[in-house]
Short mmCIF file of C-alpha atoms in Angstrom, two decimals:
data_model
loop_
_atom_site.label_atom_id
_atom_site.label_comp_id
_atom_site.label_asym_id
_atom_site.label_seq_id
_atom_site.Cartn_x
_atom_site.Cartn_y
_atom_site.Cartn_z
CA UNK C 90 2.57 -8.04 22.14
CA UNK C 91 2.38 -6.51 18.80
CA UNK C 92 5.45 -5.90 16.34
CA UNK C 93 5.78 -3.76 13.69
CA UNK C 94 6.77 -5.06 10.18
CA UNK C 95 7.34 -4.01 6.73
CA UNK C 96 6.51 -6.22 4.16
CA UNK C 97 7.38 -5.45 0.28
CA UNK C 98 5.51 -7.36 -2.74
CA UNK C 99 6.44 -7.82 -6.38
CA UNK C 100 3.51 -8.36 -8.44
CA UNK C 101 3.27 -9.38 -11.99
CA UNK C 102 2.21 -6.51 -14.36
CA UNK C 103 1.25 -8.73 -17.02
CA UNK C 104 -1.64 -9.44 -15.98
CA UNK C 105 -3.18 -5.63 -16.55
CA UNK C 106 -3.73 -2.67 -14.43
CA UNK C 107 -7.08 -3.52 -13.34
CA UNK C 108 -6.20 -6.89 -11.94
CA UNK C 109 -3.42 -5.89 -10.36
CA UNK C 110 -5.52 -3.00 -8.31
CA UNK C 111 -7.70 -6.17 -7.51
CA UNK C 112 -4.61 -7.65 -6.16
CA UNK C 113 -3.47 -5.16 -4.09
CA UNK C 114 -6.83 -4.90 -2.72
CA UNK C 115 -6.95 -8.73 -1.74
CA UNK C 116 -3.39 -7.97 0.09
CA UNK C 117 -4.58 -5.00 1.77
CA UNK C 118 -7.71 -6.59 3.27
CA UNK C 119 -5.51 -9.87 4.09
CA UNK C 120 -3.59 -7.35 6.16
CA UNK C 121 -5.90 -6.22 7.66
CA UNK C 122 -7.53 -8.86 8.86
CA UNK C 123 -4.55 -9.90 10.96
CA UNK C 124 -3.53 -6.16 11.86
CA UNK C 125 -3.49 -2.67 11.20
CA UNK C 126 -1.77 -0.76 8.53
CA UNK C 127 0.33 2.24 9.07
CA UNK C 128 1.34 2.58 5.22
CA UNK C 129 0.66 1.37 2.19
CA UNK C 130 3.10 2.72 -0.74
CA UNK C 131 1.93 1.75 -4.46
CA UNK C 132 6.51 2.05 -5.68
CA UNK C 133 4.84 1.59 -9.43
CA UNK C 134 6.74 -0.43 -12.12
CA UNK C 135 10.06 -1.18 -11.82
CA UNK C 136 12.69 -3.04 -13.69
CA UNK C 137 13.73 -6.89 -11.84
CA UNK C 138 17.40 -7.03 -11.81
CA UNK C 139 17.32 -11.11 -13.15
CA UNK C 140 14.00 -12.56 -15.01
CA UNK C 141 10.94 -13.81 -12.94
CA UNK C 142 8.74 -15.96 -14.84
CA UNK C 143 9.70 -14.60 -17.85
CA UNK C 144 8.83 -10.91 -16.60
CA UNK C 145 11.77 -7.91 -16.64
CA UNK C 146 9.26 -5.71 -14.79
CA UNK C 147 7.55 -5.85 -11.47
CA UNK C 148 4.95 -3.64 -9.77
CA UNK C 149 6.29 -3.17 -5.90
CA UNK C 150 3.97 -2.54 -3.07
CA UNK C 151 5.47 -1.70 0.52
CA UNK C 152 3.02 -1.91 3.67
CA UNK C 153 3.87 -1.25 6.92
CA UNK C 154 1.75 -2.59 9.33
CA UNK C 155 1.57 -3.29 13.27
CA UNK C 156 0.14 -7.08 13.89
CA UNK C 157 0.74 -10.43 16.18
CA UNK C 158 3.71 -12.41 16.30
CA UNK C 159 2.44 -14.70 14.08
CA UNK C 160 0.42 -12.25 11.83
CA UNK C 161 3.27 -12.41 9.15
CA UNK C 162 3.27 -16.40 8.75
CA UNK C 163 -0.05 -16.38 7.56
CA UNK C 164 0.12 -13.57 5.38
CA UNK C 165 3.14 -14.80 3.51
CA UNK C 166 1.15 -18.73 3.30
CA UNK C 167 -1.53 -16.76 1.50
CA UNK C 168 1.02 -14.71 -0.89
CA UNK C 169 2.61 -17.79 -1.57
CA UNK C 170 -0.33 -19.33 -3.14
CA UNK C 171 -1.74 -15.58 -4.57
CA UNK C 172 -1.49 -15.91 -8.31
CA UNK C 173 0.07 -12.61 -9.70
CA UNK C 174 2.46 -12.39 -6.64
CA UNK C 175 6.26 -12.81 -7.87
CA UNK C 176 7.98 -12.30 -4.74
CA UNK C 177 7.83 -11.09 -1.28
CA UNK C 178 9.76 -10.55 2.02
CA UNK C 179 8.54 -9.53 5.58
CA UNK C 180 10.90 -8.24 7.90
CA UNK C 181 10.39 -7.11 11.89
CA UNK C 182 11.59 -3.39 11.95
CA UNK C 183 10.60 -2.92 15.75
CA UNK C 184 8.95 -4.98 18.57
#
């Protein structure tokens, strides 16, 4: 039975623009290899509210996506070894 689930990502933006488009790109087609997304929304820079790694900014990426159960375990092994990925958080929104 598939769930759907929203999962928001804080990237670092000090790496540069074009690596970070390579990043999101690597997330996307994780995603998608486990399930299908239903949105993808680029939220651009945006100020942390407490340092990260030395970084007051973040870029934020929301996807929505419909997958497995256990779809959003292995996604959020892989971000946790990702270089460039800051933070994350995956939450069930409906079943």
């Amino acid at each position: 039975m598939a769930n759907q689930y929203q999962l928001v990502i804080v990237l670092n933006p000090a790496n540069g623009e074009e690596a970070t488009n390579s990043l999101i790109e690597t997330v996307k087609a994780k995603v998608e290899s486990v399930g299908t997304i239903d949105a993808l929304d680029n939220l651009g820079m945006k100020k942390l509210a407490y340092d990260i790694e030395d970084q007051k900014d973040g870029v934020y990426l929301k996807i929505t996506f419909t997958a497995e159960a256990g779809a959003p375990k292995e996604i959020e092994r892989v971000l946790k070894i990702t270089d460039g990925v800051l933070r994350f958080l995956t939450i069930r929104i409906s079943e």
